[in-house]
XYZ file of C-alpha atoms in Angstrom:
98
model
C 8.114 -60.739 19.714
C 6.007 -60.897 16.891
C 2.894 -62.454 18.986
C 3.456 -59.216 20.789
C 3.679 -56.999 18.391
C -0.111 -58.963 17.053
C -1.651 -58.089 20.545
C -1.071 -55.007 19.782
C -2.975 -54.593 16.382
C -6.972 -55.097 17.704
C -5.774 -53.146 20.885
C -4.425 -50.274 18.756
C -7.744 -49.926 16.463
C -10.009 -48.713 19.183
C -7.048 -45.466 20.195
C -7.861 -42.627 18.198
C -5.537 -41.848 15.184
C -2.447 -39.589 15.925
C -3.936 -36.483 14.318
C -7.301 -36.793 17.004
C -4.821 -36.295 19.922
C -3.048 -33.716 18.101
C -5.616 -31.249 17.452
C -7.660 -31.906 20.974
C -4.520 -31.259 22.809
C -4.311 -27.520 20.650
C -7.746 -26.978 21.413
C -7.189 -27.374 25.001
C -3.810 -25.858 25.613
C -4.766 -21.817 26.469
C -3.607 -18.897 24.826
C 0.406 -18.477 24.101
C 1.559 -22.039 25.188
C 3.527 -22.949 23.099
C 4.929 -27.354 22.607
C 8.433 -27.848 21.599
C 7.827 -32.041 21.513
C 4.840 -33.786 21.011
C 5.267 -38.086 21.918
C 2.535 -40.216 21.356
C 2.972 -44.197 22.254
C 0.957 -46.342 22.478
C -1.785 -44.823 25.290
C 0.129 -41.971 26.212
C 0.062 -38.651 25.120
C 3.845 -36.372 26.466
C 3.513 -33.028 25.790
C 6.855 -30.372 26.739
C 6.505 -27.131 26.332
C 5.896 -23.147 27.671
C 2.468 -21.682 29.004
C 1.353 -18.419 31.212
C -0.973 -20.968 33.191
C 0.410 -24.671 32.802
C -0.590 -25.550 36.245
C -4.525 -25.234 35.202
C -3.531 -28.367 32.217
C -3.810 -30.990 34.431
C -7.612 -30.412 34.635
C -8.042 -28.851 31.391
C -6.428 -32.076 30.543
C -8.193 -33.884 32.408
C -12.119 -32.346 31.522
C -11.552 -34.398 27.920
C -13.302 -36.949 26.979
C -10.385 -37.515 25.288
C -7.714 -37.632 27.818
C -7.097 -39.071 31.575
C -4.138 -39.338 33.877
C -3.313 -35.937 33.414
C 0.127 -35.623 35.525
C 3.360 -33.385 35.326
C 5.772 -35.920 34.427
C 8.636 -32.977 36.190
C 8.544 -30.362 38.278
C 6.878 -26.774 36.595
C 9.947 -24.428 36.118
C 9.933 -20.507 35.326
C 11.508 -19.446 32.314
C 14.074 -17.138 32.763
C 13.560 -14.670 30.038
C 9.809 -14.459 30.398
C 6.674 -15.066 32.281
C 6.218 -19.139 30.461
C 6.344 -22.027 33.107
C 7.920 -24.677 31.199
C 6.513 -27.906 31.239
C 6.541 -31.879 30.565
C 2.735 -33.203 30.626
C 1.705 -37.206 30.161
C -1.783 -37.781 29.804
C -2.668 -41.173 29.214
C -5.209 -41.359 25.801
C -8.708 -42.927 26.416
C -9.830 -45.588 24.029
C -13.410 -46.455 22.153
C -14.912 -49.190 24.278
C -14.451 -52.885 22.710
């Protein structure tokens, strides 16, 4: 367990910090989109939210130099009282070269 923690540290220093990851995600999200939960775990960012153009999120995040492998973790669902689609999106965070 201790060795696993120590092995994690050199790898982690090549990843952007959580504030940079969240700032880039905010920049990419279309207007009128809402995120109600964001998780940064290792090399993955997971966002839960709503957007009028949720289907476009895959292309937006894959087009970013910071993210790759954007994918929905669950099907998009239509909001009951709005034109917003709910999404559960995961993207991999690109690491800096060693």
